[in-house]
mmCIF file of C-alpha atoms in Angstrom:
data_model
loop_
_atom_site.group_PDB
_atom_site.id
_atom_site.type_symbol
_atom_site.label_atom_id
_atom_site.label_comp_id
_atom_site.label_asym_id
_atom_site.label_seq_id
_atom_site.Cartn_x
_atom_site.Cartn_y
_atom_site.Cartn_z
ATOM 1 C CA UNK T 1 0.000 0.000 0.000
ATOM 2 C CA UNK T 2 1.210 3.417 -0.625
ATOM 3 C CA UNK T 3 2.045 6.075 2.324
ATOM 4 C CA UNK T 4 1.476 9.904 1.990
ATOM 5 C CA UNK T 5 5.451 9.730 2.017
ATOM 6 C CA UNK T 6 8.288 7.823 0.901
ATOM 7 C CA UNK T 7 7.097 5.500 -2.101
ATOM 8 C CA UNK T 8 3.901 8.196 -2.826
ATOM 9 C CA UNK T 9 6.652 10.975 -3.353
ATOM 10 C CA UNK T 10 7.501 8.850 -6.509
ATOM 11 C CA UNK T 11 11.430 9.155 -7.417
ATOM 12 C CA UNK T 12 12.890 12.106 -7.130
ATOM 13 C CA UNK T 13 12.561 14.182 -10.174
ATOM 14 C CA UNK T 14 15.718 14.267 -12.319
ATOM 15 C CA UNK T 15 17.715 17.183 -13.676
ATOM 16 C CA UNK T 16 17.376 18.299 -17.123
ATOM 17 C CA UNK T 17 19.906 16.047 -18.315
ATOM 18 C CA UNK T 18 18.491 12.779 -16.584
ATOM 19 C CA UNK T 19 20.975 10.135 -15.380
ATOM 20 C CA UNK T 20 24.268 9.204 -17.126
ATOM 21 C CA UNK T 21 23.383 7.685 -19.787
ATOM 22 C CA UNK T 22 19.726 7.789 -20.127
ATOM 23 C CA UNK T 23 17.537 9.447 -21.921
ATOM 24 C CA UNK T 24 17.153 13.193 -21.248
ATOM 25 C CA UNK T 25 14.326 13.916 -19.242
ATOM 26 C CA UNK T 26 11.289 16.530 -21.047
ATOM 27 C CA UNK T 27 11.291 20.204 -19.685
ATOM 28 C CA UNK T 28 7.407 19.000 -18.422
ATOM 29 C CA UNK T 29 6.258 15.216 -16.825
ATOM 30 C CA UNK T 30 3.010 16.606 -17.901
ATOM 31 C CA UNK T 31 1.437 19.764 -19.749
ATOM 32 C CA UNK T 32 -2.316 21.073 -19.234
ATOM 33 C CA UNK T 33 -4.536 21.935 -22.456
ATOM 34 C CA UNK T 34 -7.461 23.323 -20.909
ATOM 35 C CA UNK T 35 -9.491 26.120 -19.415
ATOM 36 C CA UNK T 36 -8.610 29.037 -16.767
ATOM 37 C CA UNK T 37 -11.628 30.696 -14.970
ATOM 38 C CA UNK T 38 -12.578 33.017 -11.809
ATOM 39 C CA UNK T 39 -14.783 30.579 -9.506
ATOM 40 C CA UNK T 40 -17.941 32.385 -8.152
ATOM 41 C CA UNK T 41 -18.661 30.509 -4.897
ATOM 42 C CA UNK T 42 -22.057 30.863 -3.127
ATOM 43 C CA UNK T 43 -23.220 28.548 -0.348
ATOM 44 C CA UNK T 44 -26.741 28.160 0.102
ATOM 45 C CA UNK T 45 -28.565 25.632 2.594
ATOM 46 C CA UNK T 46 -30.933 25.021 -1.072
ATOM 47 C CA UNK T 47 -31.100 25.034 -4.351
ATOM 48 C CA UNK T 48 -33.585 27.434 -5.754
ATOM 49 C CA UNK T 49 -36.418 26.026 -8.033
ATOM 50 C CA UNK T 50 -37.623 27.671 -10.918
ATOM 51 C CA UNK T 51 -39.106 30.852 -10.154
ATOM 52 C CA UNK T 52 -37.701 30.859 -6.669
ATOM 53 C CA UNK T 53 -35.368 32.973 -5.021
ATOM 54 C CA UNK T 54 -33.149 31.704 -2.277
ATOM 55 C CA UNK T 55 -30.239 33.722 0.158
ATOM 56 C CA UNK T 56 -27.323 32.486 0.200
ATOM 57 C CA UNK T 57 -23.255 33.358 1.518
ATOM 58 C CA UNK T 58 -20.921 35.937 0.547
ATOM 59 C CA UNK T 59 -19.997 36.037 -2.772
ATOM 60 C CA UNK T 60 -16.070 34.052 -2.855
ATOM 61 C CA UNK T 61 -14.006 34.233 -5.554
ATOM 62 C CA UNK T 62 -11.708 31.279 -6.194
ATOM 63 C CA UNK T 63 -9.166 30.689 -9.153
ATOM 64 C CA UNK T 64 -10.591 27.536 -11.231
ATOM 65 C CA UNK T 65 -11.154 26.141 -14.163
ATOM 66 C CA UNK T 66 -10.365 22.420 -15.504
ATOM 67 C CA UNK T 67 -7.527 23.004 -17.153
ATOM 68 C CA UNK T 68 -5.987 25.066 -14.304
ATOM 69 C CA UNK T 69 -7.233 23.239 -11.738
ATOM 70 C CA UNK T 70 -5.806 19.697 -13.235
ATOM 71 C CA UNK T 71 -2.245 22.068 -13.295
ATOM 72 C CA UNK T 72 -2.195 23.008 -9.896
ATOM 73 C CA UNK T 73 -3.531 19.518 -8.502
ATOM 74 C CA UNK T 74 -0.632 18.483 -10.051
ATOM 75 C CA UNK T 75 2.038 21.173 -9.593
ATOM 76 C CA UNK T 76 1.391 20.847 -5.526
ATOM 77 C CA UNK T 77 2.321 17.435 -5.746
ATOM 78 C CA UNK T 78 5.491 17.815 -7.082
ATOM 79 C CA UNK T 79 5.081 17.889 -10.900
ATOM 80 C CA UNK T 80 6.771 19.751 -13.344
ATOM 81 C CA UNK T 81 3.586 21.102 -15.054
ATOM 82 C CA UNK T 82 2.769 23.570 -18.270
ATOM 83 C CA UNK T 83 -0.529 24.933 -18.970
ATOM 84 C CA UNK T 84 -1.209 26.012 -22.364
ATOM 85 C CA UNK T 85 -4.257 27.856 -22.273
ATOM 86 C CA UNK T 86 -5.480 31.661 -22.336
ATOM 87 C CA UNK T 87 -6.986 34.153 -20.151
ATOM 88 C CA UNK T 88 -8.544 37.821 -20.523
ATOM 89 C CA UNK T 89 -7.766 41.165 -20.618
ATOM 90 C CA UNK T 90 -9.824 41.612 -17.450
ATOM 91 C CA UNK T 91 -9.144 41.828 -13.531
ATOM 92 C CA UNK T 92 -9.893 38.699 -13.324
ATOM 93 C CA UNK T 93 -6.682 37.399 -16.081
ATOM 94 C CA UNK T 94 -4.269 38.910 -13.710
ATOM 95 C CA UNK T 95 -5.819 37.367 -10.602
ATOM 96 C CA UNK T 96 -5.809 33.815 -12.618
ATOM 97 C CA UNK T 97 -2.482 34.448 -13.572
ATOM 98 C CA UNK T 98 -1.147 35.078 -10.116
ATOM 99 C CA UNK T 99 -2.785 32.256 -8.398
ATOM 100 C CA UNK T 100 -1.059 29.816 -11.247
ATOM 101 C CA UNK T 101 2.370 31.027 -11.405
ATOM 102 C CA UNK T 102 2.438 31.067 -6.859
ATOM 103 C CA UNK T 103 1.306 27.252 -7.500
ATOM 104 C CA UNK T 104 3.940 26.503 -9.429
ATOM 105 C CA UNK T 105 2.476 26.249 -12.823
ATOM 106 C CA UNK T 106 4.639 27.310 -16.178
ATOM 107 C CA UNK T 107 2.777 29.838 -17.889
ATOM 108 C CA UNK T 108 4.893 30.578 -21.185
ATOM 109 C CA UNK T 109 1.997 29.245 -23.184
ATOM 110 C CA UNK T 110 -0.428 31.029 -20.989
ATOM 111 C CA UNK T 111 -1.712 33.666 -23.750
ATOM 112 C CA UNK T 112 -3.435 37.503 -22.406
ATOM 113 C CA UNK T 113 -6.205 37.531 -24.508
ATOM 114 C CA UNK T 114 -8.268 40.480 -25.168
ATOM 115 C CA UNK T 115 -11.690 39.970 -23.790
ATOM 116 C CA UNK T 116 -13.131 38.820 -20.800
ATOM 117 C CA UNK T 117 -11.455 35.661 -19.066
ATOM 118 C CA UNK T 118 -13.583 32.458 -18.382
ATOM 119 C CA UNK T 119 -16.152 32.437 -15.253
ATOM 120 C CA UNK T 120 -17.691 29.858 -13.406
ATOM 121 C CA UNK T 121 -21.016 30.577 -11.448
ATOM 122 C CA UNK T 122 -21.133 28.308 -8.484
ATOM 123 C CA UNK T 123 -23.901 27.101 -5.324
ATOM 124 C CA UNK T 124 -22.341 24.985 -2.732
ATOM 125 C CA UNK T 125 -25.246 23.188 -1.277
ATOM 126 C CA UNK T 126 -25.503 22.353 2.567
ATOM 127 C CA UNK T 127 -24.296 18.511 1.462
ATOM 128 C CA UNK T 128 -20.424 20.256 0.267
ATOM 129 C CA UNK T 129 -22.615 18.887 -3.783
ATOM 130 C CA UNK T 130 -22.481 22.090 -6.295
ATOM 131 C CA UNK T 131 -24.012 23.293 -9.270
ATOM 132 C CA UNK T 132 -21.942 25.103 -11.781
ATOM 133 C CA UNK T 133 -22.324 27.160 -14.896
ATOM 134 C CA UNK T 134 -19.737 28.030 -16.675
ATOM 135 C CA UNK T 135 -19.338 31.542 -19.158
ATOM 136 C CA UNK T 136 -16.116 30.150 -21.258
ATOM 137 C CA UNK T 137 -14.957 33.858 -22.051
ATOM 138 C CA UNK T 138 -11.381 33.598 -23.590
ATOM 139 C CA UNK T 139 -11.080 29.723 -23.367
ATOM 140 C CA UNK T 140 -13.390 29.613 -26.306
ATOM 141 C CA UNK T 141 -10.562 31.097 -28.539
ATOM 142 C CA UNK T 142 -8.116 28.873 -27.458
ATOM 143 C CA UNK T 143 -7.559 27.323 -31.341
ATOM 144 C CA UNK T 144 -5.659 24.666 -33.515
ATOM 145 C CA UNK T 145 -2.810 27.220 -34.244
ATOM 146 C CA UNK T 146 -2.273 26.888 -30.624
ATOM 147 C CA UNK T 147 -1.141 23.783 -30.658
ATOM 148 C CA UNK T 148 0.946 24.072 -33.724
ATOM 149 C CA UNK T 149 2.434 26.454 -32.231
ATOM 150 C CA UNK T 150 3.490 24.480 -29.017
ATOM 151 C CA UNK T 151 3.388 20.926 -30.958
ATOM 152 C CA UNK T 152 7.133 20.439 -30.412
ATOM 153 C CA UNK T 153 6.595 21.110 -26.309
ATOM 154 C CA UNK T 154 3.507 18.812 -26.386
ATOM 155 C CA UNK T 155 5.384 15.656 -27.923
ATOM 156 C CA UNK T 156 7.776 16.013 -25.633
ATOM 157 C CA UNK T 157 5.647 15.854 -22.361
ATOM 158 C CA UNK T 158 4.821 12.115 -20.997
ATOM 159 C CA UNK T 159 1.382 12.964 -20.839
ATOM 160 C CA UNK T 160 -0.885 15.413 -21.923
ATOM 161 C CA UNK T 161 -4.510 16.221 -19.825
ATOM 162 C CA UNK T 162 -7.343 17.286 -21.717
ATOM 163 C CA UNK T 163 -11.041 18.245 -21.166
ATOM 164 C CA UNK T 164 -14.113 19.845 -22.487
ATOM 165 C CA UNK T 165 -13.771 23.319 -21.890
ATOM 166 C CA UNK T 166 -11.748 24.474 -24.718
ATOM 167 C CA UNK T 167 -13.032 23.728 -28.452
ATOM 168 C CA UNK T 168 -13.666 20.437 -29.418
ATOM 169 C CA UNK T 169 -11.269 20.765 -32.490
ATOM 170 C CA UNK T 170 -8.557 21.814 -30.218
ATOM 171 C CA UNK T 171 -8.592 18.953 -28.094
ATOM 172 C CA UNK T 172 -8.747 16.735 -31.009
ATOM 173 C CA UNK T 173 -5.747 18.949 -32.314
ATOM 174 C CA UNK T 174 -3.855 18.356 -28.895
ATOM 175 C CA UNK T 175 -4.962 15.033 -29.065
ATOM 176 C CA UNK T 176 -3.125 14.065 -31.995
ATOM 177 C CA UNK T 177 0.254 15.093 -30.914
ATOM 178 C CA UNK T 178 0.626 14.067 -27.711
ATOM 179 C CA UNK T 179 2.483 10.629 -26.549
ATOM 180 C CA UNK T 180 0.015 9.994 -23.968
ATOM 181 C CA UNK T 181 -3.558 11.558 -23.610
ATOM 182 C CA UNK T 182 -5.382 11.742 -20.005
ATOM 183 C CA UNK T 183 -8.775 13.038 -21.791
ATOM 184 C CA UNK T 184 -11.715 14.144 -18.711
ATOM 185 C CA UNK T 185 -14.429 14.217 -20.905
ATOM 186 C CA UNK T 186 -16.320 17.021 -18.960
ATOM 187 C CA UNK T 187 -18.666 18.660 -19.700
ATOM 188 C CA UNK T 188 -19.497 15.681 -21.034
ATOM 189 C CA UNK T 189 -20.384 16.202 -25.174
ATOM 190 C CA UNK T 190 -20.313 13.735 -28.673
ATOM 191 C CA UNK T 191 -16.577 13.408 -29.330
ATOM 192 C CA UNK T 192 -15.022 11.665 -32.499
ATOM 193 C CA UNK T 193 -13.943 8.403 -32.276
ATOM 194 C CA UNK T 194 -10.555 9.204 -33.145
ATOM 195 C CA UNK T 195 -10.168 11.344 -29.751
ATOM 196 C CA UNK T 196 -11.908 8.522 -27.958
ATOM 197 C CA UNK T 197 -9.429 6.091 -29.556
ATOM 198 C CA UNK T 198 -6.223 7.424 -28.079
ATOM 199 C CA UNK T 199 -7.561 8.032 -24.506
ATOM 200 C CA UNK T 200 -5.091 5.976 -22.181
ATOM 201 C CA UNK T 201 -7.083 6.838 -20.004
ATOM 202 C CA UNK T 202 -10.527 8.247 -21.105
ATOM 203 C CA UNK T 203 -12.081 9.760 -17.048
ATOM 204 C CA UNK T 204 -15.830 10.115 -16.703
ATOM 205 C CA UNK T 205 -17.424 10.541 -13.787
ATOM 206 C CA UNK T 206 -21.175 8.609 -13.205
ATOM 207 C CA UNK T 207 -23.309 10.916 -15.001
ATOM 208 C CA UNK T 208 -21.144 11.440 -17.730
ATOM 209 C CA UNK T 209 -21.013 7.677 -17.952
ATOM 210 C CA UNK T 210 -24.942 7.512 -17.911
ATOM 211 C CA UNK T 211 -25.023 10.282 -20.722
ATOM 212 C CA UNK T 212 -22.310 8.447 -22.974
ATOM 213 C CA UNK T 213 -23.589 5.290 -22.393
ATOM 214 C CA UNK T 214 -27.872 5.666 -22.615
ATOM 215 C CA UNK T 215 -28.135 5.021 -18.846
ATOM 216 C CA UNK T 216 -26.963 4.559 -15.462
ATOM 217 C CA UNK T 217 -25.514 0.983 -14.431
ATOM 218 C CA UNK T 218 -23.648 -0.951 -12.181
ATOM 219 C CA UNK T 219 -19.731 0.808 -11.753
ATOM 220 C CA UNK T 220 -17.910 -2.198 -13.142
ATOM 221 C CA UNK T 221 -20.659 -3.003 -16.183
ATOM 222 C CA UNK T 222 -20.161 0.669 -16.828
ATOM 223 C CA UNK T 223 -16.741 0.825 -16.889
ATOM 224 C CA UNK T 224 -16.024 -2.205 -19.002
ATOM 225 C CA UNK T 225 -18.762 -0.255 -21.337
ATOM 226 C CA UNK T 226 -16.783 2.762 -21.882
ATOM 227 C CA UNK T 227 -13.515 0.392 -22.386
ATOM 228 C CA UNK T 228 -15.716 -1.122 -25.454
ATOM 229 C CA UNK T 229 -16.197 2.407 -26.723
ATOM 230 C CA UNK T 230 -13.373 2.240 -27.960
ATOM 231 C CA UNK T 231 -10.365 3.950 -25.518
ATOM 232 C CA UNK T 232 -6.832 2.110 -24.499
ATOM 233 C CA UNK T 233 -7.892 2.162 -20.871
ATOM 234 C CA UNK T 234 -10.818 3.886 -18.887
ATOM 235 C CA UNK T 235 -11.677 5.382 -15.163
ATOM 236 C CA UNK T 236 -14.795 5.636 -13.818
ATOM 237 C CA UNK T 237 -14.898 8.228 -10.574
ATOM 238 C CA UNK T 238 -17.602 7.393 -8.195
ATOM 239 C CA UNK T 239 -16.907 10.426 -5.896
ATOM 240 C CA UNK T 240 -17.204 8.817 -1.578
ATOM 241 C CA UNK T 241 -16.544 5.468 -3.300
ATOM 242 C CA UNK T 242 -13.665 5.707 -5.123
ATOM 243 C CA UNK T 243 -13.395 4.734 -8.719
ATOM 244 C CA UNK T 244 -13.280 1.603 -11.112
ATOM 245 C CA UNK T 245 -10.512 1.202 -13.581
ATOM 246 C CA UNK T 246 -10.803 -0.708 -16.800
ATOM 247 C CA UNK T 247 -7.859 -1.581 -18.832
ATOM 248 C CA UNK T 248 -8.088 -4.806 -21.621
ATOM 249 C CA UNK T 249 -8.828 -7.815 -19.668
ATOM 250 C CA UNK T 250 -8.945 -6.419 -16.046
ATOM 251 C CA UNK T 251 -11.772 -4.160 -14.244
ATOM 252 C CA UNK T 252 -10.178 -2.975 -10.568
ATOM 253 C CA UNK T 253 -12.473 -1.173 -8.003
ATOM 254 C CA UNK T 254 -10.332 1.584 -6.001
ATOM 255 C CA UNK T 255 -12.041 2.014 -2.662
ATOM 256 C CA UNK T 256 -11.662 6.281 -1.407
ATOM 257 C CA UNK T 257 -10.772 6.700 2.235
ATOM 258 C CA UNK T 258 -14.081 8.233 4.112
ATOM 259 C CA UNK T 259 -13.674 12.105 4.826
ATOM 260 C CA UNK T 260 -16.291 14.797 5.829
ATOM 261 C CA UNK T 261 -17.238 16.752 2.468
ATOM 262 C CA UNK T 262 -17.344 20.460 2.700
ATOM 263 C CA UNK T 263 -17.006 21.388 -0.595
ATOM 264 C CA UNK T 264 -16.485 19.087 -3.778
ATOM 265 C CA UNK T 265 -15.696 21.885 -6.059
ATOM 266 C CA UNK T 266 -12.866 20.891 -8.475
ATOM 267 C CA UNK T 267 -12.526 17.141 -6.623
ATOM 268 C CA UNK T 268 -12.480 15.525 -10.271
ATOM 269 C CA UNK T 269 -9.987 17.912 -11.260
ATOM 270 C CA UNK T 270 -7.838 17.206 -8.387
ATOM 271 C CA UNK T 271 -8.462 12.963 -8.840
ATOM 272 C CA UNK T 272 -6.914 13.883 -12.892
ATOM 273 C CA UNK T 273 -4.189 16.412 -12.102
ATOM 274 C CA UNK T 274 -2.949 13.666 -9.897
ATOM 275 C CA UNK T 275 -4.018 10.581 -12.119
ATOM 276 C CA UNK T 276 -1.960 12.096 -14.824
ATOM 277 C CA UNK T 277 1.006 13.529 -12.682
ATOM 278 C CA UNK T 278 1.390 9.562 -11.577
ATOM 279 C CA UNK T 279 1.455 8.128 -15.098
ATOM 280 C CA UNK T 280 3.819 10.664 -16.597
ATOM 281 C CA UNK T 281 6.195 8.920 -13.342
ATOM 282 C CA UNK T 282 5.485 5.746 -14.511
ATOM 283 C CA UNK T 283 2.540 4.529 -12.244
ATOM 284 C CA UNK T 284 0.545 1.574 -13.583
ATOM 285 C CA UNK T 285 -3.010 2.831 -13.943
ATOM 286 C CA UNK T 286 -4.546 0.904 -10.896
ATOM 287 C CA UNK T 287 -1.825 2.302 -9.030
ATOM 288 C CA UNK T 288 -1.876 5.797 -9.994
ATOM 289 C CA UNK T 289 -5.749 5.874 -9.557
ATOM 290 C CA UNK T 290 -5.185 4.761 -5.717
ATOM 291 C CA UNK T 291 -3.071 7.446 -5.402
ATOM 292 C CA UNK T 292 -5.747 10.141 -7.406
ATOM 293 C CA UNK T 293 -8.579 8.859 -5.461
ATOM 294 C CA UNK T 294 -6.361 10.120 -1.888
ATOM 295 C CA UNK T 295 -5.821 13.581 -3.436
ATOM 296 C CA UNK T 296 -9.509 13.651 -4.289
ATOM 297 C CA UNK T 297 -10.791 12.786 -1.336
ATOM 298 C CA UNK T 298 -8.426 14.885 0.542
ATOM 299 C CA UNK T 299 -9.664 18.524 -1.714
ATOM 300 C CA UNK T 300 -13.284 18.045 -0.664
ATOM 301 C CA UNK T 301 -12.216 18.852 3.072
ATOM 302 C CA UNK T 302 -11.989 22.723 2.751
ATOM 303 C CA UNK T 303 -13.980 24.955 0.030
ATOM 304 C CA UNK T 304 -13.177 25.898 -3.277
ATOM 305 C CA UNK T 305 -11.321 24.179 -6.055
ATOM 306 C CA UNK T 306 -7.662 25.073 -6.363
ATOM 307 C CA UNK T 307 -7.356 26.269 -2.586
ATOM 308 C CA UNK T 308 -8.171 22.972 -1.406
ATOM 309 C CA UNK T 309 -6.022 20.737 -3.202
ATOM 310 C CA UNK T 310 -3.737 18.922 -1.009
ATOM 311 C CA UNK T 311 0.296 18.789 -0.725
ATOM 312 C CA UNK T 312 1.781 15.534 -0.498
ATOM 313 C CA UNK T 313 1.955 15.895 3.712
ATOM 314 C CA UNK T 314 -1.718 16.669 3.500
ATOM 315 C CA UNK T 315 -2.221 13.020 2.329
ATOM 316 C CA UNK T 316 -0.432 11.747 5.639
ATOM 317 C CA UNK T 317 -3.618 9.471 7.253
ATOM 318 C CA UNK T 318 -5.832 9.080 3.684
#
């Protein structure tokens, strides 16, 4: 079993040049393709129904977005992590900005773009379970010349995360030249087959599983499902319970240690940032899920997304 230290450290990370001998290691284990947004928390003890008007907490702003929250997941865990993605001209760029480059994060391919940067409109209900709604802002011009233009940096990385808050025809773009492809497909939407085809792994959550598959099921039934749809390996996330891995031949449940949920905000995103941190070090998949599901499970204990996402000593007792 892993421990929050020692052997879940992974090996220390080498110098540019690698060992005597070996192969030279890439500036980045792992490099983002994704979204950057301002998170607009409010808590409320219930949802609103149509029609209805409900009071809820001070308004909080958190940095978020997938694609930057998958980054700094990662980054406070020890990875050496890019994000190639683009914020706006607005307050709220330079406040995204900020929060990324004090986590760590390498922002060359971070691009200021003129116009507003992406928001996310949140409710926190009493159960730490949120709603979100997301105004994509600048991420929606993140494009295929993009990733031309970083193509040689993205080859080089062991693994490359994706979601589903950029265009579609960039992540199929980003798809195509990366090694390795960690692909959250969230918001869930159609995809090609050829995106789906070089998933290793493809990470849905149970709803998105329902929605790609025609219907809920039972976890392992699901997951060997979404294997048949046609992706090198698969993960199913199942939140309190863990998460079900599917790889040709082999379906493994991954229990989650129990915790008190305060806020779940950005808990996938920390479960992938650290799913695809693990890989790029060499993790076997069941292996590297274990250790996601801990740093999951361990950013639902305080609110927000990126602000709750766990060091390694935070894992000490998960």
């Amino acid at each position: 079993m892993m421990t929050a230290r020692g052997d879940d450290a992974g090996p220390a990370p080498e110098g540019a040049g690698g060992r005597r001998g070996e192969e030279p290691a890439p500036p980045f284990e792992m490099i983002v393709v994704g979204s950057v947004n301002a998170d607009l928390v409010i808590r409320v003890d219930r949802r609103p129904m149509p029609g209805e008007t409900v009071i809820g907490s001070d308004l909080a702003t958190y940095p978020g977005g997938k694609g930057a929250n998958q980054a700094v997941a990662a980054a406070r865990l020890g990875a050496r992590v890019a994000l190639l993605g683009r914020v706006g001209s607005d307050g709220n760029g330079e406040f995204l900005r900020k929060a990324l480059s004090g986590d760590g994060v390498d922002l060359d391919r971070l691009t200021d773009t003129p116009g507003p940067s992406g928001v996310a409109v949140i409710t926190v209900g009493a159960d730490g379970d949120n709603s979100i709604i997301v105004s994509p802002g600048v991420n929606a011009r993140l494009s295929e010349d993009d990733i031309a233009a970083a193509a040689d940096l993205l080859a080089s990385a062991r693994v490359v995360s994706l979601q589903l808050e950029s265009p579609l025809a960039t992540v199929v773009a980003a798809a195509r030249t990366a090694a390795r492809v960690v692909f959250n497909l969230s918001p869930p939407a159609a995809v090609p087959d050829e995106l789906l085809a070089v998933c290793d792994p493809l990470v849905v959550n149970e709803h998105e599983a329902a929605l790609l598959l025609g219907g809920p099921g039972e976890p392992e039934q699901q997951a060997r499902a979404l294997l048949a749809l046609g992706p090198r390996s698969a993960v199913l996330t199942l939140g309190a319970d863990g998460a079900v891995v599917a790889e040709p031949g082999t379906v493994t449940a991954v229990p989650s240690p129990r915790v008190e949920a305060v806020d779940t905000t950005g808990a996938g995103d920390a479960f992938t940032g650290a799913l695809a941190w693990r890989l790029a070090r060499g993790d076997g998949l069941a292996d590297a899920t274990a250790f996601a599901v801990r740093v999951g499970a361990a950013s639902v204990r305080a609110p927000g997304a990126q602000s709750s996402y766990p060091y390694p000593e935070d894992l000490e007792g998960l």
